[in-house]
């Protein structure tokens, strides 16, 4: 495998023509929601994917066929020969559409970020700046309904909603808070925010607050991979089309099915009829979170598939020495480690994606509860809670208690997220270190690396491997995302199962290709199944009013037949 090359070290002969870069990035920008970083593709699929996007570009004055030819040349000359999955070293393709948000792009193509941003915004900006509507207060969240009146015109070049936005005080446009202030918190933006466009046009002077943050956003970074992850975090995880599990200031914990204009205070004051409310994330929100987590797991897996490490399918001896690894593989339903010691790089990455994913999903949703002390001493609050659970209640009383519990949890997660942030962070940190220790059982340093230090502890991974801290932080964020999803799902009142299918039953997974025999090889992401509560809960007591750990179950085959698939499993076939 070829060692990674710094973007600034790429020879000019292997760089794209500036015109081609601008055309391709502008074309990809209009299709940003369809693009995933580091998507798996061979040469044919990869070139066809980019060519299809280029064919949709209009009025750019560049022939897409010429760009396609350039891509084919880069694929042939930009990396080692002999592999169908060989990727070019040019950062444009390696980083995908998000290259234009990274400081390293301007190091190779000076001024490119500005050109991309201006390409789609210049004419509209002039028209809107002639209007005299007053600027809005910056602590208001931008919503989808603002697209026509106040579009996003940010220096990153993206025009879609990404988490929190701030309104320019001089024109009728919005900018991503992250791009200007390196934060997604609404409080990070000053009251007198001014966009770069107004500043350079002389409509306003640059505020000292803007200058304070500009240096951190314009500087080059020593770790391109970390910049990529930061770009992905704000453009995928916190996109308006993704899950509401990442609770932010101003989001609603519940909404009326009949009247979407009702405010959060109206929906949570008093005890409304639970039939009128839709609690918890919607199906498409859950699907988006699962896809994002799966994409980030793939990034972690590829970061391990380098010349720094030596990896092979685990033997029976290795499995015997690692109980965690045995359990993770069993939960993923993968049963063919033996006889695969000679595996390709693609198989290794696929196995890593499956193993890391199984650990993240199963450890988060089905972690073993702590064993109570032998004396079973309880605090007064524990005794009171247990009494709540054991007390017989009428259906009406259960409904009231459930809504009180749901309201309290919604208030905690939406209005007071800092209380949970530290708790979730510590839990995610512990699980991430556990995962690194699991990887120690199947990885060792490559003899060619010249480093003979062992990889036994999490600290070894973090402090003595290339991009170790970045990799660890990404794994922590994966667990944080999974924990937050777990906290949000039970608000709906349903029961859920994280299910790894063992046979190619189409109901539980994405479409099975016609050319395969239907036998599953790797499962990258489990199916999320939803169950009516009465399937598992028969008691009419206080226990049925509370939700949490007990909402995540392991169903039988008969029970699974009554489930609803919220998110299908992502699998590959033999």
Coordinates of C-alpha atoms in Angstrom, one line a residue:
X1 CA 0.0 0.0 0.0
X2 CA 1.4 3.4 -0.9
X3 CA 2.3 5.8 1.9
X4 CA 0.1 8.9 2.2
X5 CA 1.4 12.0 0.5
X6 CA 0.9 15.5 1.9
X7 CA -1.3 17.6 -0.4
X8 CA 1.5 20.2 -0.9
X9 CA 3.9 17.4 -2.0
X10 CA 1.9 16.3 -5.0
X11 CA 3.7 17.1 -8.2
X12 CA 2.2 19.8 -10.4
X13 CA 2.1 17.3 -13.3
X14 CA -0.4 15.1 -11.2
X15 CA -2.6 18.0 -10.2
X16 CA -5.8 18.9 -11.9
X17 CA -6.1 21.9 -14.2
X18 CA -7.6 24.8 -12.2
X19 CA -10.6 25.0 -14.6
X20 CA -11.3 21.3 -14.1
X21 CA -11.2 21.7 -10.4
X22 CA -13.7 24.5 -10.4
X23 CA -16.1 22.8 -12.8
X24 CA -16.1 19.5 -10.9
X25 CA -16.4 21.0 -7.4
X26 CA -19.3 23.3 -8.5
X27 CA -21.0 20.3 -10.1
X28 CA -20.6 18.2 -6.9
X29 CA -21.8 21.1 -4.8
X30 CA -25.2 20.9 -6.4
X31 CA -25.4 17.2 -5.6
X32 CA -23.8 17.3 -2.1
X33 CA -26.6 15.3 -0.4
X34 CA -25.9 12.3 -2.7
X35 CA -22.2 12.1 -1.9
X36 CA -20.4 10.2 0.8
X37 CA -16.7 10.6 1.7
X38 CA -14.5 7.7 0.8
X39 CA -17.3 5.7 -0.9
X40 CA -16.1 2.3 -2.0
X41 CA -15.7 2.1 -5.8
X42 CA -13.4 0.6 -8.3
X43 CA -12.1 2.6 -11.3
X44 CA -15.1 2.0 -13.5
X45 CA -17.7 2.9 -10.8
X46 CA -15.7 5.9 -9.5
X47 CA -15.2 7.5 -12.9
X48 CA -18.9 6.9 -13.9
X49 CA -20.0 8.4 -10.6
X50 CA -18.0 11.7 -11.1
X51 CA -18.8 11.8 -14.8
X52 CA -22.5 11.6 -14.1
X53 CA -22.3 14.6 -11.7
X54 CA -20.3 16.5 -14.3
X55 CA -22.8 15.9 -17.0
X56 CA -25.3 17.9 -14.9
X57 CA -23.2 21.0 -14.8
X58 CA -24.6 23.7 -17.0
X59 CA -22.9 26.8 -18.5
X60 CA -19.5 26.3 -17.1
X61 CA -17.6 26.4 -20.4
X62 CA -15.7 23.2 -19.8
X63 CA -16.1 19.9 -21.5
X64 CA -16.9 17.1 -19.0
X65 CA -15.4 14.6 -21.3
X66 CA -12.0 16.3 -20.9
X67 CA -12.4 16.1 -17.1
X68 CA -13.3 12.5 -17.4
X69 CA -10.2 11.8 -19.4
X70 CA -8.1 13.6 -16.7
X71 CA -9.7 11.4 -14.0
X72 CA -8.8 8.3 -16.0
X73 CA -5.2 9.5 -16.3
X74 CA -5.0 10.3 -12.6
X75 CA -6.3 6.9 -11.7
X76 CA -3.7 5.2 -13.9
X77 CA -0.7 7.4 -13.0
X78 CA -1.6 8.6 -9.5
X79 CA -1.1 5.4 -7.5
X80 CA 0.4 1.9 -7.6
X81 CA -0.7 -0.5 -10.3
X82 CA -2.3 -3.9 -10.1
X83 CA -5.3 -3.3 -7.9
X84 CA -8.9 -2.7 -8.8
X85 CA -9.4 -0.5 -5.7
X86 CA -6.4 1.7 -6.3
X87 CA -7.2 5.3 -5.7
X88 CA -5.3 8.3 -7.1
X89 CA -3.2 10.4 -4.8
X90 CA -4.8 13.7 -6.0
X91 CA -6.6 15.2 -3.0
X92 CA -9.5 16.3 -5.2
X93 CA -10.7 12.7 -5.6
X94 CA -9.4 11.5 -2.2
X95 CA -11.3 14.1 -0.3
X96 CA -14.3 14.2 -2.6
X97 CA -16.6 17.2 -2.8
X98 CA -15.5 18.4 0.7
X99 CA -12.0 19.3 -0.5
X100 CA -13.1 22.8 -1.0
X101 CA -13.9 23.3 2.7
X102 CA -10.3 22.3 3.7
X103 CA -7.5 24.8 4.1
X104 CA -5.2 22.5 2.1
X105 CA -7.1 23.1 -1.1
X106 CA -5.9 26.7 -1.3
X107 CA -2.3 25.5 -0.8
X108 CA -2.5 23.6 -4.0
X109 CA -5.0 25.8 -6.0
X110 CA -4.6 29.4 -4.7
X111 CA -7.8 31.3 -4.6
X112 CA -9.9 28.3 -5.4
X113 CA -12.1 28.5 -2.3
X114 CA -13.1 32.0 -3.1
X115 CA -13.8 31.2 -6.8
X116 CA -16.1 28.3 -5.8
X117 CA -18.0 30.5 -3.3
X118 CA -18.4 33.3 -5.8
X119 CA -19.4 31.1 -8.7
X120 CA -22.9 30.5 -7.5
X121 CA -23.4 33.5 -5.3
X122 CA -22.1 36.6 -7.0
X123 CA -25.2 37.7 -9.1
X124 CA -27.8 36.8 -6.4
X125 CA -25.7 38.6 -3.8
X126 CA -25.8 41.9 -5.8
X127 CA -29.5 41.7 -6.2
X128 CA -30.3 41.0 -2.6
X129 CA -27.9 43.7 -1.3
X130 CA -30.0 46.3 -3.1
X131 CA -32.9 45.5 -0.8
X132 CA -33.3 47.2 2.6
X133 CA -34.8 44.6 4.9
X134 CA -33.3 44.8 8.4
X135 CA -31.0 42.1 9.5
X136 CA -32.3 39.5 12.0
X137 CA -31.2 38.8 15.5
X138 CA -28.4 36.3 15.5
X139 CA -29.8 34.0 18.1
X140 CA -32.6 32.8 15.8
X141 CA -32.2 29.5 14.2
X142 CA -32.4 29.4 10.4
X143 CA -35.0 27.0 9.1
X144 CA -35.9 25.4 5.8
X145 CA -38.7 28.0 5.2
X146 CA -36.0 30.7 4.9
X147 CA -34.5 29.2 1.8
X148 CA -36.1 31.6 -0.7
X149 CA -36.0 34.8 1.3
X150 CA -32.6 34.4 3.0
X151 CA -30.4 31.8 1.4
X152 CA -27.1 30.6 2.8
X153 CA -24.1 32.3 1.2
X154 CA -21.1 31.1 3.1
X155 CA -17.4 31.4 2.3
X156 CA -17.1 27.6 2.2
X157 CA -19.2 27.5 -1.0
X158 CA -21.9 25.2 0.4
X159 CA -25.5 26.4 0.1
X160 CA -27.3 23.8 2.2
X161 CA -28.3 24.0 5.8
X162 CA -25.6 22.7 8.2
X163 CA -26.5 22.8 11.9
X164 CA -26.5 26.4 13.2
X165 CA -26.3 29.5 11.0
X166 CA -25.7 33.2 11.7
X167 CA -27.4 36.1 9.9
X168 CA -25.3 38.9 8.4
X169 CA -26.2 42.3 9.8
X170 CA -25.6 44.0 6.5
X171 CA -27.3 41.7 3.9
X172 CA -30.1 39.2 3.7
X173 CA -27.9 36.1 3.9
X174 CA -26.9 33.4 6.3
X175 CA -23.5 31.8 7.0
X176 CA -22.5 28.6 8.8
X177 CA -21.3 29.5 12.3
X178 CA -18.7 26.7 12.1
X179 CA -17.1 28.3 9.0
X180 CA -16.6 31.7 10.7
X181 CA -16.2 30.8 14.4
X182 CA -15.0 27.2 14.5
X183 CA -18.0 26.2 16.6
X184 CA -21.6 25.1 16.2
X185 CA -22.8 26.9 19.3
X186 CA -25.2 29.8 18.7
X187 CA -23.4 31.8 21.4
X188 CA -20.1 31.6 19.4
X189 CA -21.3 34.3 16.9
X190 CA -21.2 38.0 17.9
X191 CA -24.3 40.2 17.8
X192 CA -22.7 42.2 15.0
X193 CA -21.7 39.4 12.7
X194 CA -20.7 40.5 9.2
X195 CA -20.1 38.1 6.3
X196 CA -16.8 38.3 4.3
X197 CA -18.7 39.4 1.2
X198 CA -20.0 42.6 2.9
X199 CA -16.6 43.2 4.5
X200 CA -14.7 43.1 1.2
X201 CA -17.5 45.1 -0.6
X202 CA -17.1 47.9 1.9
X203 CA -20.6 47.6 3.3
X204 CA -19.3 47.1 6.8
X205 CA -16.0 47.0 8.5
X206 CA -14.7 43.7 9.7
X207 CA -15.5 43.3 13.4
X208 CA -12.8 42.4 15.9
X209 CA -14.7 39.3 16.6
X210 CA -14.6 38.1 13.0
X211 CA -10.8 38.8 12.9
X212 CA -10.4 36.8 16.1
X213 CA -11.6 33.6 14.4
X214 CA -10.4 34.1 10.9
X215 CA -6.8 33.0 11.5
X216 CA -8.0 29.6 12.9
X217 CA -10.1 28.9 9.8
X218 CA -7.6 30.1 7.2
X219 CA -4.5 28.4 8.4
X220 CA -3.2 25.1 7.1
X221 CA -3.4 22.1 9.3
X222 CA -0.8 19.4 9.9
X223 CA -3.4 16.6 9.7
X224 CA -5.6 16.7 6.5
X225 CA -7.6 13.7 7.8
X226 CA -8.7 15.7 10.9
X227 CA -9.8 18.5 8.7
X228 CA -11.8 16.1 6.6
X229 CA -13.6 14.7 9.7
X230 CA -14.4 18.2 10.9
X231 CA -15.9 19.0 7.5
X232 CA -17.9 15.8 7.6
X233 CA -19.1 16.5 11.1
X234 CA -20.7 19.8 10.2
X235 CA -22.0 18.7 6.8
X236 CA -23.3 15.2 7.5
X237 CA -24.0 14.6 11.2
X238 CA -25.5 18.0 11.8
X239 CA -27.3 18.4 8.5
X240 CA -31.0 19.5 8.7
X241 CA -31.9 16.2 7.1
X242 CA -30.3 14.2 9.8
X243 CA -31.4 13.0 13.2
X244 CA -32.7 15.2 15.9
X245 CA -30.8 13.0 18.3
X246 CA -28.1 15.7 18.5
X247 CA -30.2 18.0 20.7
X248 CA -29.6 21.7 20.1
X249 CA -30.9 24.8 21.6
X250 CA -34.3 25.6 20.2
X251 CA -35.2 22.2 18.9
X252 CA -38.5 20.6 19.9
X253 CA -38.7 17.4 21.9
X254 CA -42.2 16.6 20.5
X255 CA -44.5 17.9 17.8
X256 CA -48.1 17.7 17.0
X257 CA -49.1 15.4 14.2
X258 CA -51.9 17.8 13.1
X259 CA -50.4 21.2 13.6
X260 CA -46.7 21.7 12.9
X261 CA -46.8 25.3 14.0
X262 CA -47.3 24.5 17.6
X263 CA -44.4 25.7 19.8
X264 CA -42.5 23.4 22.1
X265 CA -43.8 25.2 25.2
X266 CA -47.3 24.5 24.1
X267 CA -46.6 20.8 23.5
X268 CA -45.0 20.2 26.9
X269 CA -47.0 22.4 29.2
X270 CA -49.6 20.2 30.9
X271 CA -50.2 16.6 30.1
X272 CA -51.5 16.3 26.5
X273 CA -53.1 13.1 25.1
X274 CA -50.2 10.9 24.0
X275 CA -52.1 9.9 20.9
X276 CA -51.8 13.5 19.6
X277 CA -48.0 13.6 19.9
X278 CA -45.1 12.1 17.9
X279 CA -42.2 11.6 20.3
X280 CA -38.7 10.5 19.4
X281 CA -36.9 10.6 16.1
X282 CA -38.6 9.9 12.8
X283 CA -37.6 6.8 10.7
X284 CA -35.7 8.9 8.2
X285 CA -33.8 10.5 11.1
X286 CA -32.7 7.2 12.4
X287 CA -31.7 6.0 9.0
X288 CA -29.6 9.1 8.5
X289 CA -27.8 8.6 11.8
X290 CA -27.1 5.0 11.0
X291 CA -25.7 6.0 7.6
X292 CA -23.5 8.6 9.1
X293 CA -22.1 6.3 11.8
X294 CA -21.5 3.6 9.2
X295 CA -19.6 6.2 7.0
X296 CA -17.4 7.2 9.9
X297 CA -16.7 3.6 10.8
X298 CA -15.5 3.1 7.3
X299 CA -13.1 6.1 7.8
X300 CA -11.7 4.5 10.9
X301 CA -11.2 1.2 9.1
X302 CA -9.4 2.8 6.2
X303 CA -7.1 4.6 8.6
X304 CA -5.9 1.3 9.9
X305 CA -5.4 -0.2 6.4
X306 CA -1.9 1.3 6.0
X307 CA 1.7 0.1 5.8
X308 CA 2.1 1.0 9.5
X309 CA 0.2 -2.0 10.6
X310 CA 0.1 -5.8 9.9
X311 CA -3.3 -7.3 10.0
X312 CA -4.9 -10.7 9.2
X313 CA -8.1 -12.5 9.9
X314 CA -8.1 -13.7 13.5
X315 CA -7.1 -17.3 14.1
X316 CA -8.7 -19.6 16.7
X317 CA -5.8 -18.8 19.0
X318 CA -6.3 -15.1 18.8
X319 CA -10.1 -15.6 19.4
X320 CA -9.3 -17.7 22.4
X321 CA -7.2 -14.8 23.9
X322 CA -9.9 -12.1 23.4
X323 CA -13.3 -12.6 24.9
X324 CA -14.4 -9.2 23.6
X325 CA -13.4 -10.1 20.0
X326 CA -15.3 -13.4 20.2
X327 CA -18.5 -11.7 21.4
X328 CA -18.3 -9.0 18.8
X329 CA -17.9 -11.4 15.9
X330 CA -20.6 -13.6 17.2
X331 CA -23.0 -10.7 17.5
X332 CA -22.3 -9.6 14.0
X333 CA -23.3 -13.1 12.7
X334 CA -19.9 -13.5 10.9
X335 CA -18.8 -17.1 11.1
X336 CA -16.0 -17.7 8.6
X337 CA -12.8 -16.3 10.1
X338 CA -11.1 -19.6 9.6
X339 CA -9.6 -20.5 6.3
X340 CA -9.4 -16.8 5.5
X341 CA -5.9 -16.0 6.8
X342 CA -4.9 -15.0 3.3
X343 CA -7.2 -12.1 2.6
X344 CA -7.2 -9.1 0.3
X345 CA -6.9 -5.5 1.5
X346 CA -10.6 -5.1 0.6
X347 CA -11.6 -8.1 2.8
X348 CA -9.5 -6.8 5.6
X349 CA -11.2 -3.4 5.5
X350 CA -14.6 -5.1 5.3
X351 CA -13.8 -7.2 8.3
X352 CA -12.7 -4.2 10.3
X353 CA -15.8 -2.3 9.4
X354 CA -18.0 -5.2 10.5
X355 CA -16.0 -5.7 13.7
X356 CA -15.8 -2.1 14.8
X357 CA -19.5 -1.6 13.9
X358 CA -20.6 -4.6 15.9
X359 CA -18.7 -3.4 18.9
X360 CA -20.1 0.1 18.7
X361 CA -23.7 -1.0 18.3
X362 CA -23.8 -3.9 20.7
X363 CA -21.7 -2.3 23.4
X364 CA -23.9 0.8 23.3
X365 CA -27.3 -0.8 23.1
X366 CA -26.8 -4.1 25.0
X367 CA -24.1 -3.4 27.6
X368 CA -24.3 -5.6 30.6
X369 CA -25.7 -3.8 33.7
X370 CA -23.5 -3.4 36.7
X371 CA -23.9 -6.2 39.2
X372 CA -25.4 -4.8 42.4
X373 CA -23.4 -5.3 45.6
X374 CA -24.1 -8.4 47.7
X375 CA -25.7 -6.5 50.5
X376 CA -28.1 -4.8 48.1
X377 CA -28.1 -1.6 50.0
X378 CA -30.4 0.9 48.3
X379 CA -30.6 4.7 48.6
X380 CA -33.9 6.3 49.4
X381 CA -34.2 7.4 45.8
X382 CA -33.6 3.9 44.5
X383 CA -36.2 2.5 46.9
X384 CA -38.7 5.1 45.8
X385 CA -38.1 4.4 42.1
X386 CA -38.5 0.7 42.7
X387 CA -41.7 1.3 44.5
X388 CA -43.0 3.4 41.5
X389 CA -42.2 0.4 39.2
X390 CA -44.0 -2.1 41.5
X391 CA -47.1 -0.1 42.3
X392 CA -50.3 -1.2 40.4
X393 CA -51.7 1.7 38.4
X394 CA -54.7 2.4 36.2
X395 CA -54.2 3.0 32.5
X396 CA -54.9 6.7 33.0
X397 CA -52.3 6.9 35.8
X398 CA -49.7 5.1 33.7
X399 CA -50.3 7.6 30.8
X400 CA -49.9 10.6 33.1
X401 CA -46.7 9.2 34.7
X402 CA -45.2 8.3 31.3
X403 CA -45.8 11.8 30.0
X404 CA -44.3 13.3 33.1
X405 CA -41.2 11.1 32.6
X406 CA -41.1 11.9 28.9
X407 CA -41.4 15.6 29.5
X408 CA -38.6 15.6 32.1
X409 CA -36.3 13.6 29.8
X410 CA -37.0 15.9 26.9
X411 CA -36.3 19.0 29.0
X412 CA -33.0 17.5 30.2
X413 CA -31.8 16.5 26.7
X414 CA -33.1 19.6 24.8
X415 CA -32.9 22.5 27.3
X416 CA -30.1 21.3 29.6
X417 CA -27.8 19.2 27.4
X418 CA -24.6 20.2 29.3
X419 CA -25.8 18.1 32.2
X420 CA -25.6 15.0 30.1
X421 CA -22.6 16.0 28.0
X422 CA -20.0 15.1 30.6
X423 CA -21.7 11.8 31.5
X424 CA -22.0 10.7 27.8
X425 CA -18.5 11.9 27.1
X426 CA -17.0 9.8 29.9
X427 CA -19.0 6.7 28.8
X428 CA -17.9 7.2 25.2
X429 CA -14.3 7.6 26.2
X430 CA -14.4 4.4 28.2
X431 CA -16.0 2.4 25.3
X432 CA -13.5 3.9 22.8
X433 CA -10.5 2.7 24.9
X434 CA -12.1 -0.7 25.1
X435 CA -12.4 -0.9 21.3
X436 CA -8.7 0.1 20.9
X437 CA -7.8 -2.7 23.2
X438 CA -9.9 -5.1 21.1
X439 CA -8.0 -4.0 18.0
X440 CA -4.8 -4.8 19.8
X441 CA -5.7 -8.5 19.5
X442 CA -5.7 -8.4 15.7
X443 CA -3.1 -5.8 14.9
X444 CA 0.6 -5.4 15.4
X445 CA 3.0 -2.9 14.0
X446 CA 4.5 -3.7 10.6
X447 CA 8.1 -4.8 10.5
X448 CA 8.7 -2.3 7.7
X449 CA 7.7 0.6 10.0
X450 CA 10.8 0.1 12.1
X451 CA 8.8 0.6 15.3
X452 CA 8.9 -2.4 17.6
X453 CA 6.8 -1.0 20.4
X454 CA 3.8 -3.2 21.4
X455 CA 0.2 -2.2 20.7
X456 CA -1.4 -3.4 23.9
X457 CA -3.2 -0.5 25.5
X458 CA -5.4 2.4 24.4
X459 CA -2.6 4.8 25.2
X460 CA -0.3 2.9 22.8
X461 CA -2.7 3.5 20.0
X462 CA -3.4 7.1 20.9
X463 CA 0.2 8.3 21.5
X464 CA 2.4 6.1 19.4
X465 CA 0.6 5.6 16.1
X466 CA 0.2 8.0 13.2
X467 CA -3.0 10.0 13.6
X468 CA -3.7 8.1 16.8
X469 CA -5.3 11.0 18.6
X470 CA -7.5 11.9 15.7
X471 CA -8.6 8.2 15.3
X472 CA -9.4 8.0 19.0
X473 CA -11.4 11.2 18.9
X474 CA -13.4 9.9 16.0
X475 CA -14.2 6.6 17.7
X476 CA -15.3 8.6 20.8
X477 CA -17.6 10.7 18.6
X478 CA -19.0 7.4 17.1
X479 CA -20.0 6.2 20.5
X480 CA -21.4 9.6 21.5
X481 CA -23.6 9.5 18.4
X482 CA -24.8 6.0 19.2
X483 CA -25.5 6.8 22.9
X484 CA -27.5 9.9 21.9
X485 CA -29.6 7.8 19.5
X486 CA -30.2 5.3 22.2
X487 CA -31.4 8.0 24.5
X488 CA -33.8 9.4 21.9
X489 CA -35.4 6.2 20.6
X490 CA -37.4 5.2 23.8
X491 CA -39.2 8.6 23.8
X492 CA -41.5 7.1 21.2
X493 CA -42.7 4.5 23.7
X494 CA -41.9 1.6 21.3
X495 CA -39.4 -1.2 21.9
X496 CA -36.4 -1.6 19.6
X497 CA -34.0 -4.3 18.5
X498 CA -30.5 -3.8 17.0
X499 CA -30.6 -6.9 14.7
X500 CA -27.9 -8.5 12.6
X501 CA -29.6 -10.7 9.9
X502 CA -28.2 -14.1 9.2
X503 CA -30.1 -14.8 6.0
X504 CA -30.9 -12.6 3.0
X505 CA -34.5 -11.8 4.0
X506 CA -35.1 -8.7 2.0
X507 CA -37.4 -7.1 4.7
X508 CA -34.4 -6.6 7.0
X509 CA -31.8 -5.3 4.6
X510 CA -31.2 -3.2 1.5
X511 CA -31.9 -4.7 -1.9
X512 CA -30.0 -7.9 -2.6
X513 CA -28.2 -7.8 -6.0
X514 CA -29.6 -10.3 -8.6
X515 CA -26.2 -11.7 -9.4
X516 CA -25.4 -12.9 -5.8
X517 CA -26.5 -16.1 -4.2
X518 CA -28.1 -14.4 -1.2
X519 CA -25.4 -15.4 1.3
X520 CA -24.4 -12.6 3.6
X521 CA -20.6 -12.0 3.8
X522 CA -20.3 -8.8 5.9
X523 CA -22.8 -6.8 7.8
X524 CA -21.6 -3.2 8.2
X525 CA -24.7 -1.8 10.0
X526 CA -27.5 -3.6 11.8
X527 CA -31.2 -3.3 11.1
X528 CA -33.2 -1.2 13.6
X529 CA -36.5 -2.9 14.3
X530 CA -39.4 -1.4 16.1
X531 CA -42.0 -3.2 18.2
X532 CA -45.3 -2.3 19.8
X533 CA -44.8 -2.2 23.6
X534 CA -47.6 -4.6 24.4
X535 CA -45.6 -7.5 22.8
X536 CA -43.2 -7.4 25.7
X537 CA -44.9 -5.5 28.4
X538 CA -47.9 -7.0 30.1
X539 CA -47.9 -5.5 33.6
X540 CA -50.1 -2.6 34.5
X541 CA -47.8 -1.0 37.0
X542 CA -45.4 1.9 37.2
X543 CA -42.6 0.0 35.3
X544 CA -44.5 0.4 32.1
X545 CA -44.5 4.2 32.5
X546 CA -40.7 4.4 32.4
X547 CA -38.5 3.9 29.4
X548 CA -34.8 3.4 28.9
X549 CA -32.6 0.2 28.9
X550 CA -35.7 -2.0 29.0
X551 CA -36.8 -0.7 25.6
X552 CA -34.0 -2.5 23.8
X553 CA -34.7 -6.2 23.6
X554 CA -33.6 -9.4 21.8
X555 CA -36.7 -10.7 20.1
X556 CA -37.6 -14.2 19.1
X557 CA -38.3 -15.2 15.5
X558 CA -42.0 -15.1 16.1
X559 CA -41.9 -11.7 17.7
X560 CA -39.6 -10.4 15.0
X561 CA -42.3 -11.2 12.4
X562 CA -44.4 -8.4 14.0
X563 CA -41.6 -5.8 13.9
X564 CA -41.4 -2.7 11.7
X565 CA -38.1 -2.1 10.0
X566 CA -37.1 1.5 10.9
X567 CA -33.7 1.2 9.2
X568 CA -32.5 -1.8 7.0
X569 CA -29.2 -3.5 7.5
X570 CA -26.2 -2.6 5.3
X571 CA -24.6 -5.9 4.1
X572 CA -22.4 -7.3 1.4
X573 CA -23.0 -10.7 -0.3
X574 CA -20.7 -13.4 -1.4

